[in-house]
Amino acid sequence: MIVLTIGITCIVLTGIGIYGLLRRTHMIRMVLCFNILEAAALLGLVLIAYRPDARSPILRAATDVHVLPLPHALALTAIVIGASLTALMLTLIVRVHRSHGTVLVDKLKDWRG
Amino acid sequence: MSGITAAVLQTVNTPHIESGAIFVSQAILLFGLLALVFVALHTRRSALWWVGAIVHIGAGALLPYTADMVSFFMIWELITVGAAIVLVCEPDAHGLLRRYLPWQLLAAALLLSGFALHFAESGSVALPAAGVTAGRILIGIAVAIKAALMPLHLWMVGTYARVRPGTAVVLSAVATKIGVFGVYRLLPGSISLEILGGIMATVAVLYALRQNRLRPFLAFHIISQVGYMIAGVGSAAAAAQIAGLYHLGNHIVYKGLLFMVVALMVPMTGTPNIYSTRGMGRRSFVLTVAAIAGALSISGVPPFNGYISKSLLQYSLVSPVAIHLLTIAGIGTALSFTKFLWHGFLRPGPLPQAHDVGEGLIARTGTRTITVALSLLCLLMGLYPRSFFAELPDSAGITQQSFESGLVWPVVGAALFFILYGPILRVLLVTLPGSTTVMNLLRSAGTRGLQLMQRQHTGDIRRYLGWAVGGTMLLWTWVLLAP
Amino acid sequence: MSRISAAVLVSGIIVFGVIIAFELAVAPRTADPLNHAPLTLRDTGAVNAVSAILFDYRALDTLGEATVILMTATVVAFLTPRAKASMLAVRLSSIVLYGVVLLLPFITILGIAVMAHGHVSPGGGFTGGVIVATSTVFYAVVYSVGGQQSYVIAPAANKLIENTAMTAFIGVGLLGLGLAGSFLANAQTGIPLGTPGELLSAGTIPMLNLISGVKVGVGLGIIVMSLFLE
Amino acid sequence: MNSLLTELPVLLIVIPLAGVPLLYFTTRSGRGTALPALAVILVVVTLLSFSIRDAMHAPVVTAAGGWQPDLGIGLQFDLLAVAAMLVTSLIVAQAILSHDETSGAQHFRTLLMLLYAGSNGLMLTQDLFNAYVFIEITSIASYALVASRQDKGGFESAFKYVVMGSFAGLLVLWGIAGLYLTTGTLDMQSLAPRFDAAQGAVPALSAAAIIAGLLIKLGQVPFHAWKADSLSGASYTVSALLSGVTTTAFFVLLLRVLSALPSLTLSLAPVLTTIASLSIITGHLMALRQPRYSRLLAYSSVAHIGYGLLAVSSGAVTAIAAGLFHILVHAIMKSSLFFLGRSFLHTGNRSDRLEAIVFPEQYRKLHVTLYVLLAMSMIGIPPVLGFTSKWYAVLETARAGYHTGAVLIALGGAVALVYYLRVGIQLVHPGLPELSSPGPASRRLPVPLAGTALILLLAVFSDRLLAFCVQAVVQLLEAV
């Protein structure tokens, strides 16, 4: 049941994220959409690690069933990278706002063709 | 193996030695050197121009000896590079390069594709490369561009009409001849090539008749003569191939002669228009003799060299259609050159004022000597053809009978000029589509297409993201549905 | 992107998502994914398997990750030359002002504790680093009111700490190279792994935990400060 | 020494990374010098050249941290990596020499070291997730480099680049997660059998997502549109890096991924061929009407990477080698063309619109010669290296059975001529009005001298270079 719920959430989040990326003109909303997409991917990773009735991979007693630790490690790395990307995008938005005077992505049309 | 260095080394060690190749190479080399001497005497050129011209002619003379695709292609490109260097030195370099290079590179690309398909089938880089049908067609188009076959001739007329006269002499020595040699070397003989050559010879003559400027006029005659050569070397009959090659040699000589005459004429009369030039006959005896010799050669009048190759072609071609077409072309050529001689040299009337059109020279003795030498060469190649090209049959030569048969059609052509020329010209002007209109149509269609494509790239990153999402989904769909 | 084409694309994505979910539900899983958990204790001596993977099995990834933070911090600081801070126009109440000062040591200590216990309990360098970063951010937010800038650590010192931490990370790696012949090696170096569960156990993992904690703390601090000082 | 050899792949990544604090600590104040960065490159190249012989013998496989690839991260140092890294090192070194602006020089060099480390990692790694980390390192460095000009156009370019790049990164992340879920491994070496054994469509879909992400990074149709936009605002040095280093690294990674999944590559071949063909057509046609130097070159890159992809997707060893060879040659010549663009700035004009660009007075003839040689190489006219690589690409693609593709590659050169001619005519245009403010006069020789000399000299050895590439591809395919 929990797998199903998280799976559906994952798919729905991806859909929302992609739709937002394609439709929203505000740059910060685009960044938020990226964060949503990333959250979906992280949920997916956590779902991969999931085992029924398992505990977190803190190996107090070696006999316990643990969830897979590797996806968690990957997720941690992905979070850090995602946060860095978000920071970079926000910085760029600040600078674009200063130079173009807008935060709407459809106004960024100096380069085209 | 398609190793480039290895293949080039192999060609250096074992070149392709065969009488046809030797003849073409020597013809190009000989005439090329004469052309260089002519230019040297005629006018001053920059050092870069000389480098280009020497590369152009040298590569042209080298090409017939290549034994494999790598060397053939590289030297083929080297000819273009040489020509490009020459054109860079011209006053209107930009326009010339724009006209000349794209076509040459297109030819090279098609040749490369054809070679590639051949290589794919045979696994070897040896020439001749005429295996696959598709490859054969590609190679055919490539050599057709180089030989300025009729719908693909625009580069040549555009270039030869705009360069300085001396440059035209040098360029005319190599470019189209290489195309003809390409037909000879790379394509198998067939009736369709004969007919194609015949059609080209005829149609080009019709276009030449229409011209009123000297150099486009000569350029269209080159195309027409190339038609003869293609009919010859493209034939399956060995005799026709030899005749075609000999025509190539002849053509190099008399066409160069005519270009030189024009190069000397224009500054003297001050106009490139055929109808306005006149009185050359009274101004320069030497040039008049040279012009007459060139005109008689190209019209195939015995005992000049054009007759030999043209009559041989008439006997040896397989397709009767091609033979008839060539006869019509011969009449047209005679008609056309009667016009040239009449307006430029023989017509009575007041002499125009001589003035400088940019070359800054008056013909010097040296240049005239060369025209005389070439006129003599035309005559000698007609009188003693077998000492120039040993492969020719014993029957080749001037006899009593040949005077009778060879004079018929040229005389008909000359007579037509005086009787019917006006009506013929009027019909031609109305019916033939101009090449510029076709070109403009193509160009505007192309531009419209490119604009459409460009307008899709709106600069909106969300649209690009949409393409990426769509592309990914297409990839996924394929993965799902693929077996 | 028009609404219709966006809708088509998104529904396509959802269809694929459903297909994937269905496939995963139906298809029998042939290969069980690689599981580090049963090996961790023996190999690394760390109780926290995630930490063991991050700082031992896949320490190269973590080096890369630390690089990403370093790089982002550098870039963000470079692209946002310090302008005047103009966050809030009002003066904050004394509760906030003194509360932050009171809280600050505790937050920092908590962060350091999380870093230090990364190999024995949930948490680790990254989590701890984020906690430390919040403390500096708190301080800067509260004391930057009114236009003057306040730092816990000066920007130049931040950079120094970042680069030193980077050097230290590579240094630990080189230690492994020197002692065991492989970069970022842990157990093979001969450093005692200790008793699992103890603070001083698991070889180089705690060191790397601390180093990356410092890096994350300082790096995130730089990033956030640069962005809000805009 | 032996242990150093087995650790070589890690060192090749770590040495440039260590360059970052090295640059920081050796800088007293302000701009610093280029020496530490150059030293790093020198060390890497020395290591590379000393180990070519070992790589010839057999690929050097390293288990990072001493953990066998399935548990930990595997890195592989083979001829493919040697070839690509020699090329990228050359370009990075040229970029360091090329960047003569005082402001932000230190920042630029730091990013350059990070880009270098990231691209080296991309070309060496055998682990999918590790590849993802390096993809992000390389990409973030690229985004930052694009923005480092700090002007209006630069930020617009950088933002577009970040958006597309992040999307690509997410696709790769999804793909990696899916592959790990279904095959249970992240190691490319052990992927193939498990991939074939796994049931259902998920493994193939995941791998396709990774490939799509890499195609975005490489800029192939229909993922290409960001490329020109994000190069437009970058400085020429940065554009040279992006089209030289980043592209090469991603191409090598794509090669590794494709060769790790032979069955998928086989079934995807028609799609990849279509994508490559479309890229060739679109790239060349779009370049025809571009008003700016950098955009024109960017679209031409789309087409040239298409050549490589086309040759690679045919699956034959010699064709893959020819594609690799062309990509490497393209990296050298395209980056040289971009470096050449820096000379426009010496005439005092900042715009790169084709009407405005012109070569400066100093070394004018040299500049023109360089441009002509490079353009000949891009078009594929003998006797330069670009010709031989195109020749091999055409012939080997045809031999592998992709006749249309071979014809497309050959015809591409003819189209390319039209736009390079247009630029060339503009560059030597004599009737230019006097520029109001001549830019910073440079006494230095143009940077792309090295690259151009290389494409001239190496043309003689193209047979041997191709043989080297063939050996590299054989190694790559045997390793799986």
mmCIF file of N, CA, C and O in Angstrom, chain C residues 20 23-24 28-31 33-34 36 39 43 56-58 60-61 63-64 67-68 70-71 75 78 156 159-160 163 167 170 177 181-183 185 188, chain D residues 7 10 14 17-18 20-21 24-25 65-67 70-73 107 111 114 127 129-130 137 140-141 144 150 180-181 183-184 198-202 205:
data_model
loop_
_atom_site.group_PDB
_atom_site.id
_atom_site.type_symbol
_atom_site.label_atom_id
_atom_site.label_comp_id
_atom_site.label_asym_id
_atom_site.label_seq_id
_atom_site.Cartn_x
_atom_site.Cartn_y
_atom_site.Cartn_z
ATOM 1 N N ILE C 20 5.658 2.078 -16.344
ATOM 2 C CA ILE C 20 6.814 1.660 -15.549
ATOM 3 C C ILE C 20 6.354 1.058 -14.223
ATOM 4 O O ILE C 20 6.820 -0.019 -13.814
ATOM 5 N N GLU C 23 4.894 -2.358 -14.871
ATOM 6 C CA GLU C 23 5.958 -3.313 -15.162
ATOM 7 C C GLU C 23 6.655 -3.757 -13.875
ATOM 8 O O GLU C 23 6.930 -4.942 -13.682
ATOM 9 N N LEU C 24 6.946 -2.767 -13.020
ATOM 10 C CA LEU C 24 7.673 -3.090 -11.799
ATOM 11 C C LEU C 24 6.820 -3.955 -10.885
ATOM 12 O O LEU C 24 7.328 -4.837 -10.174
ATOM 13 N N PRO C 28 8.715 -10.127 -12.338
ATOM 14 C CA PRO C 28 9.470 -10.636 -11.205
ATOM 15 C C PRO C 28 10.860 -10.038 -11.210
ATOM 16 O O PRO C 28 11.465 -9.837 -12.254
ATOM 17 N N ARG C 29 11.332 -9.680 -10.038
ATOM 18 C CA ARG C 29 12.640 -9.060 -9.956
ATOM 19 C C ARG C 29 13.696 -10.147 -10.020
ATOM 20 O O ARG C 29 13.750 -11.027 -9.153
ATOM 21 N N THR C 30 14.516 -10.105 -11.055
ATOM 22 C CA THR C 30 15.495 -11.175 -11.234
ATOM 23 C C THR C 30 16.718 -10.957 -10.365
ATOM 24 O O THR C 30 17.213 -11.876 -9.745
ATOM 25 N N ALA C 31 17.180 -9.731 -10.341
ATOM 26 C CA ALA C 31 18.399 -9.477 -9.576
ATOM 27 C C ALA C 31 18.053 -8.616 -8.375
ATOM 28 O O ALA C 31 17.406 -7.592 -8.516
ATOM 29 N N PRO C 33 18.956 -5.859 -5.911
ATOM 30 C CA PRO C 33 19.970 -4.813 -5.952
ATOM 31 C C PRO C 33 21.061 -5.037 -4.923
ATOM 32 O O PRO C 33 20.839 -5.639 -3.864
ATOM 33 N N LEU C 34 22.221 -4.553 -5.314
ATOM 34 C CA LEU C 34 23.384 -4.661 -4.439
ATOM 35 C C LEU C 34 23.075 -4.076 -3.061
ATOM 36 O O LEU C 34 22.518 -2.992 -2.941
ATOM 37 N N HIS C 36 24.764 -3.111 0.580
ATOM 38 C CA HIS C 36 26.004 -2.959 1.337
ATOM 39 C C HIS C 36 25.842 -3.341 2.796
ATOM 40 O O HIS C 36 26.811 -3.637 3.470
ATOM 41 N N LEU C 39 27.692 -6.080 4.755
ATOM 42 C CA LEU C 39 29.156 -6.065 4.725
ATOM 43 C C LEU C 39 29.751 -4.923 5.520
ATOM 44 O O LEU C 39 30.930 -4.946 5.874
ATOM 45 N N ASP C 43 33.575 -4.485 6.947
ATOM 46 C CA ASP C 43 34.488 -3.751 6.067
ATOM 47 C C ASP C 43 34.962 -2.445 6.656
ATOM 48 O O ASP C 43 36.125 -2.058 6.502
ATOM 49 N N ASP C 56 33.160 5.845 2.530
ATOM 50 C CA ASP C 56 34.152 4.794 2.337
ATOM 51 C C ASP C 56 33.982 4.107 0.993
ATOM 52 O O ASP C 56 34.811 4.248 0.109
ATOM 53 N N TYR C 57 32.860 3.381 0.842
ATOM 54 C CA TYR C 57 32.698 2.647 -0.411
ATOM 55 C C TYR C 57 32.711 3.596 -1.603
ATOM 56 O O TYR C 57 33.327 3.344 -2.620
ATOM 57 N N ARG C 58 31.925 4.678 -1.474
ATOM 58 C CA ARG C 58 31.810 5.591 -2.607
ATOM 59 C C ARG C 58 32.333 6.980 -2.215
ATOM 60 O O ARG C 58 31.714 7.995 -2.522
ATOM 61 N N LEU C 60 34.611 8.632 -3.461
ATOM 62 C CA LEU C 60 34.937 9.476 -4.605
ATOM 63 C C LEU C 60 33.736 10.333 -4.987
ATOM 64 O O LEU C 60 33.873 11.509 -5.344
ATOM 65 N N ASP C 61 32.537 9.724 -4.906
ATOM 66 C CA ASP C 61 31.316 10.497 -5.136
ATOM 67 C C ASP C 61 31.242 11.673 -4.180
ATOM 68 O O ASP C 61 30.883 12.786 -4.560
ATOM 69 N N LEU C 63 33.650 13.129 -2.636
ATOM 70 C CA LEU C 63 34.630 14.152 -3.000
ATOM 71 C C LEU C 63 34.043 15.039 -4.085
ATOM 72 O O LEU C 63 34.131 16.276 -4.033
ATOM 73 N N GLY C 64 33.391 14.411 -5.062
ATOM 74 C CA GLY C 64 32.770 15.172 -6.137
ATOM 75 C C GLY C 64 31.681 16.091 -5.610
ATOM 76 O O GLY C 64 31.579 17.252 -6.011
ATOM 77 N N THR C 67 33.052 18.937 -3.977
ATOM 78 C CA THR C 67 33.520 19.856 -5.009
ATOM 79 C C THR C 67 32.383 20.701 -5.535
ATOM 80 O O THR C 67 32.532 21.904 -5.760
ATOM 81 N N VAL C 68 31.219 20.054 -5.739
ATOM 82 C CA VAL C 68 30.075 20.799 -6.253
ATOM 83 C C VAL C 68 29.724 21.937 -5.307
ATOM 84 O O VAL C 68 29.496 23.071 -5.731
ATOM 85 N N LEU C 70 31.681 23.410 -3.085
ATOM 86 C CA LEU C 70 32.748 24.412 -3.140
ATOM 87 C C LEU C 70 32.570 25.300 -4.351
ATOM 88 O O LEU C 70 32.620 26.533 -4.277
ATOM 89 N N MET C 71 32.296 24.624 -5.483
ATOM 90 C CA MET C 71 32.174 25.368 -6.728
ATOM 91 C C MET C 71 30.972 26.306 -6.674
ATOM 92 O O MET C 71 31.082 27.478 -7.040
ATOM 93 N N VAL C 75 30.999 30.280 -7.083
ATOM 94 C CA VAL C 75 30.320 30.926 -8.197
ATOM 95 C C VAL C 75 29.282 31.912 -7.683
ATOM 96 O O VAL C 75 29.207 33.055 -8.149
ATOM 97 N N PHE C 78 30.857 34.877 -6.388
ATOM 98 C CA PHE C 78 31.446 35.686 -7.451
ATOM 99 C C PHE C 78 30.370 36.466 -8.208
ATOM 100 O O PHE C 78 30.568 37.619 -8.563
ATOM 101 N N ALA C 156 36.235 36.248 3.718
ATOM 102 C CA ALA C 156 37.577 35.782 3.360
ATOM 103 C C ALA C 156 37.936 34.533 4.155
ATOM 104 O O ALA C 156 38.474 33.565 3.611
ATOM 105 N N LYS C 159 36.245 31.459 2.773
ATOM 106 C CA LYS C 159 36.947 30.888 1.624
ATOM 107 C C LYS C 159 38.140 30.075 2.078
ATOM 108 O O LYS C 159 38.394 28.982 1.571
ATOM 109 N N LEU C 160 38.856 30.641 3.060
ATOM 110 C CA LEU C 160 40.033 29.940 3.563
ATOM 111 C C LEU C 160 39.627 28.585 4.121
ATOM 112 O O LEU C 160 40.249 27.558 3.840
ATOM 113 N N ASN C 163 38.689 26.085 1.336
ATOM 114 C CA ASN C 163 39.836 25.528 0.616
ATOM 115 C C ASN C 163 40.671 24.624 1.504
ATOM 116 O O ASN C 163 41.205 23.614 1.037
ATOM 117 N N THR C 167 41.528 20.749 0.831
ATOM 118 C CA THR C 167 42.871 20.186 0.915
ATOM 119 C C THR C 167 42.897 19.021 1.883
ATOM 120 O O THR C 167 43.531 17.995 1.620
ATOM 121 N N ILE C 170 41.391 15.910 0.309
ATOM 122 C CA ILE C 170 42.346 15.280 -0.607
ATOM 123 C C ILE C 170 43.500 14.681 0.187
ATOM 124 O O ILE C 170 44.014 13.608 -0.138
ATOM 125 N N LEU C 177 46.313 6.624 -0.121
ATOM 126 C CA LEU C 177 47.184 6.260 -1.236
ATOM 127 C C LEU C 177 48.562 5.867 -0.726
ATOM 128 O O LEU C 177 49.150 4.869 -1.147
ATOM 129 N N GLY C 181 48.040 2.240 -0.807
ATOM 130 C CA GLY C 181 48.177 2.180 -2.253
ATOM 131 C C GLY C 181 46.890 2.424 -2.994
ATOM 132 O O GLY C 181 46.784 2.097 -4.158
ATOM 133 N N SER C 182 45.883 2.949 -2.304
ATOM 134 C CA SER C 182 44.715 3.317 -3.084
ATOM 135 C C SER C 182 44.060 4.538 -2.449
ATOM 136 O O SER C 182 43.939 4.637 -1.235
ATOM 137 N N PHE C 183 43.682 5.469 -3.324
ATOM 138 C CA PHE C 183 43.207 6.772 -2.900
ATOM 139 C C PHE C 183 41.928 6.625 -2.086
ATOM 140 O O PHE C 183 41.013 5.904 -2.467
ATOM 141 N N ALA C 185 41.504 5.118 0.638
ATOM 142 C CA ALA C 185 41.330 3.810 1.263
ATOM 143 C C ALA C 185 41.115 4.003 2.763
ATOM 144 O O ALA C 185 41.588 4.965 3.357
ATOM 145 N N GLN C 188 42.170 -0.673 4.669
ATOM 146 C CA GLN C 188 43.434 -1.257 4.228
ATOM 147 C C GLN C 188 44.634 -0.462 4.730
ATOM 148 O O GLN C 188 45.758 -0.940 4.692
ATOM 149 N N GLU D 7 46.638 3.437 -9.581
ATOM 150 C CA GLU D 7 45.863 4.538 -9.032
ATOM 151 C C GLU D 7 45.785 5.717 -9.990
ATOM 152 O O GLU D 7 45.238 6.768 -9.645
ATOM 153 N N VAL D 10 42.482 7.755 -10.628
ATOM 154 C CA VAL D 10 42.073 8.630 -9.535
ATOM 155 C C VAL D 10 42.924 9.883 -9.531
ATOM 156 O O VAL D 10 42.426 10.996 -9.354
ATOM 157 N N VAL D 14 42.058 13.761 -9.306
ATOM 158 C CA VAL D 14 42.345 14.470 -8.060
ATOM 159 C C VAL D 14 43.338 15.601 -8.273
ATOM 160 O O VAL D 14 43.232 16.642 -7.637
ATOM 161 N N LEU D 17 41.616 18.625 -9.251
ATOM 162 C CA LEU D 17 40.821 19.062 -8.097
ATOM 163 C C LEU D 17 41.715 19.745 -7.080
ATOM 164 O O LEU D 17 41.370 20.780 -6.517
ATOM 165 N N ALA D 18 42.898 19.149 -6.872
ATOM 166 C CA ALA D 18 43.827 19.761 -5.923
ATOM 167 C C ALA D 18 44.306 21.102 -6.442
ATOM 168 O O ALA D 18 44.772 21.946 -5.672
ATOM 169 N N VAL D 20 42.478 23.405 -7.339
ATOM 170 C CA VAL D 20 41.607 24.473 -6.844
ATOM 171 C C VAL D 20 42.165 25.101 -5.574
ATOM 172 O O VAL D 20 42.415 26.316 -5.545
ATOM 173 N N PRO D 21 42.406 24.312 -4.504
ATOM 174 C CA PRO D 21 43.055 24.940 -3.339
ATOM 175 C C PRO D 21 44.456 25.444 -3.650
ATOM 176 O O PRO D 21 44.883 26.467 -3.099
ATOM 177 N N TYR D 24 44.134 28.745 -4.894
ATOM 178 C CA TYR D 24 43.721 29.637 -3.824
ATOM 179 C C TYR D 24 44.913 30.018 -2.954
ATOM 180 O O TYR D 24 45.123 31.183 -2.637
ATOM 181 N N PHE D 25 45.701 29.005 -2.595
ATOM 182 C CA PHE D 25 46.776 29.277 -1.647
ATOM 183 C C PHE D 25 47.963 29.970 -2.295
ATOM 184 O O PHE D 25 48.746 30.623 -1.622
ATOM 185 N N GLY D 65 39.368 3.609 -3.718
ATOM 186 C CA GLY D 65 39.315 3.326 -2.297
ATOM 187 C C GLY D 65 39.530 1.860 -1.985
ATOM 188 O O GLY D 65 39.319 1.424 -0.862
ATOM 189 N N GLY D 66 39.928 1.087 -2.965
ATOM 190 C CA GLY D 66 40.197 -0.314 -2.719
ATOM 191 C C GLY D 66 38.967 -1.185 -2.745
ATOM 192 O O GLY D 66 39.053 -2.384 -2.480
ATOM 193 N N TRP D 67 37.802 -0.632 -3.073
ATOM 194 C CA TRP D 67 36.589 -1.443 -3.112
ATOM 195 C C TRP D 67 36.306 -1.887 -4.522
ATOM 196 O O TRP D 67 36.307 -1.095 -5.448
ATOM 197 N N ASP D 70 31.791 -3.353 -7.950
ATOM 198 C CA ASP D 70 30.375 -3.491 -7.651
ATOM 199 C C ASP D 70 30.029 -2.804 -6.328
ATOM 200 O O ASP D 70 29.008 -2.137 -6.206
ATOM 201 N N LEU D 71 30.925 -2.961 -5.359
ATOM 202 C CA LEU D 71 30.695 -2.310 -4.067
ATOM 203 C C LEU D 71 31.027 -0.837 -4.131
ATOM 204 O O LEU D 71 30.291 0.000 -3.641
ATOM 205 N N GLY D 72 32.165 -0.574 -4.715
ATOM 206 C CA GLY D 72 32.634 0.806 -4.765
ATOM 207 C C GLY D 72 32.546 1.332 -6.176
ATOM 208 O O GLY D 72 31.640 0.991 -6.935
ATOM 209 N N ILE D 73 33.522 2.166 -6.532
ATOM 210 C CA ILE D 73 33.498 2.820 -7.831
ATOM 211 C C ILE D 73 34.667 2.319 -8.648
ATOM 212 O O ILE D 73 35.798 2.290 -8.171
ATOM 213 N N HIS D 107 39.106 33.483 -10.702
ATOM 214 C CA HIS D 107 37.832 32.770 -10.713
ATOM 215 C C HIS D 107 37.748 31.860 -11.937
ATOM 216 O O HIS D 107 37.380 30.687 -11.843
ATOM 217 N N LEU D 111 37.438 27.734 -12.000
ATOM 218 C CA LEU D 111 36.391 26.998 -12.698
ATOM 219 C C LEU D 111 36.978 26.069 -13.747
ATOM 220 O O LEU D 111 36.484 24.959 -13.965
ATOM 221 N N LEU D 114 38.108 22.961 -12.223
ATOM 222 C CA LEU D 114 36.970 22.108 -11.875
ATOM 223 C C LEU D 114 36.406 21.438 -13.118
ATOM 224 O O LEU D 114 36.068 20.255 -13.120
ATOM 225 N N ASP D 127 31.365 3.913 -13.262
ATOM 226 C CA ASP D 127 30.230 3.785 -12.379
ATOM 227 C C ASP D 127 29.189 4.823 -12.790
ATOM 228 O O ASP D 127 29.512 5.986 -12.998
ATOM 229 N N PHE D 129 26.572 6.210 -11.231
ATOM 230 C CA PHE D 129 26.255 7.336 -10.369
ATOM 231 C C PHE D 129 27.433 8.292 -10.252
ATOM 232 O O PHE D 129 27.266 9.501 -10.202
ATOM 233 N N ASN D 130 28.625 7.707 -10.238
ATOM 234 C CA ASN D 130 29.814 8.546 -10.245
ATOM 235 C C ASN D 130 29.829 9.416 -11.504
ATOM 236 O O ASN D 130 30.149 10.601 -11.454
ATOM 237 N N ILE D 137 29.391 18.129 -12.010
ATOM 238 C CA ILE D 137 30.561 18.996 -11.804
ATOM 239 C C ILE D 137 30.899 19.716 -13.096
ATOM 240 O O ILE D 137 31.049 20.943 -13.145
ATOM 241 N N ILE D 140 28.052 22.270 -13.979
ATOM 242 C CA ILE D 140 27.984 23.489 -13.161
ATOM 243 C C ILE D 140 29.164 24.386 -13.486
ATOM 244 O O ILE D 140 29.029 25.603 -13.605
ATOM 245 N N ALA D 141 30.336 23.771 -13.685
ATOM 246 C CA ALA D 141 31.478 24.595 -14.088
ATOM 247 C C ALA D 141 31.173 25.299 -15.400
ATOM 248 O O ALA D 141 31.482 26.486 -15.576
ATOM 249 N N ALA D 144 28.730 28.185 -14.907
ATOM 250 C CA ALA D 144 29.385 29.324 -14.276
ATOM 251 C C ALA D 144 30.306 30.020 -15.254
ATOM 252 O O ALA D 144 30.405 31.245 -15.275
ATOM 253 N N GLN D 150 29.535 38.102 -17.179
ATOM 254 C CA GLN D 150 28.786 39.055 -16.354
ATOM 255 C C GLN D 150 28.155 40.166 -17.167
ATOM 256 O O GLN D 150 28.238 41.329 -16.801
ATOM 257 N N TYR D 180 19.521 0.776 -11.548
ATOM 258 C CA TYR D 180 19.937 0.167 -10.287
ATOM 259 C C TYR D 180 18.820 -0.728 -9.755
ATOM 260 O O TYR D 180 19.056 -1.841 -9.276
ATOM 261 N N LEU D 181 17.592 -0.250 -9.875
ATOM 262 C CA LEU D 181 16.462 -1.026 -9.374
ATOM 263 C C LEU D 181 16.345 -2.358 -10.105
ATOM 264 O O LEU D 181 16.125 -3.405 -9.493
ATOM 265 N N THR D 183 18.594 -3.855 -12.430
ATOM 266 C CA THR D 183 19.761 -4.711 -12.639
ATOM 267 C C THR D 183 20.563 -4.888 -11.373
ATOM 268 O O THR D 183 21.379 -5.795 -11.283
ATOM 269 N N GLY D 184 20.352 -4.008 -10.393
ATOM 270 C CA GLY D 184 21.017 -4.184 -9.116
ATOM 271 C C GLY D 184 22.458 -3.755 -9.105
ATOM 272 O O GLY D 184 23.175 -4.053 -8.164
ATOM 273 N N ALA D 198 17.483 -8.988 -17.119
ATOM 274 C CA ALA D 198 16.351 -8.336 -16.479
ATOM 275 C C ALA D 198 15.140 -8.344 -17.399
ATOM 276 O O ALA D 198 15.270 -8.216 -18.602
ATOM 277 N N GLN D 199 13.969 -8.492 -16.774
ATOM 278 C CA GLN D 199 12.762 -8.585 -17.578
ATOM 279 C C GLN D 199 12.032 -7.253 -17.602
ATOM 280 O O GLN D 199 12.281 -6.377 -16.793
ATOM 281 N N GLY D 200 11.127 -7.157 -18.559
ATOM 282 C CA GLY D 200 10.306 -5.958 -18.645
ATOM 283 C C GLY D 200 11.001 -4.853 -19.393
ATOM 284 O O GLY D 200 12.144 -4.989 -19.834
ATOM 285 N N ALA D 201 10.270 -3.757 -19.519
ATOM 286 C CA ALA D 201 10.771 -2.653 -20.327
ATOM 287 C C ALA D 201 11.547 -1.646 -19.506
ATOM 288 O O ALA D 201 12.197 -0.778 -20.063
ATOM 289 N N VAL D 202 11.491 -1.753 -18.181
ATOM 290 C CA VAL D 202 12.065 -0.695 -17.351
ATOM 291 C C VAL D 202 13.567 -0.520 -17.574
ATOM 292 O O VAL D 202 14.031 0.615 -17.710
ATOM 293 N N LEU D 205 13.999 1.366 -20.754
ATOM 294 C CA LEU D 205 13.516 2.749 -20.629
ATOM 295 C C LEU D 205 14.503 3.588 -19.835
ATOM 296 O O LEU D 205 14.793 4.741 -20.196
#
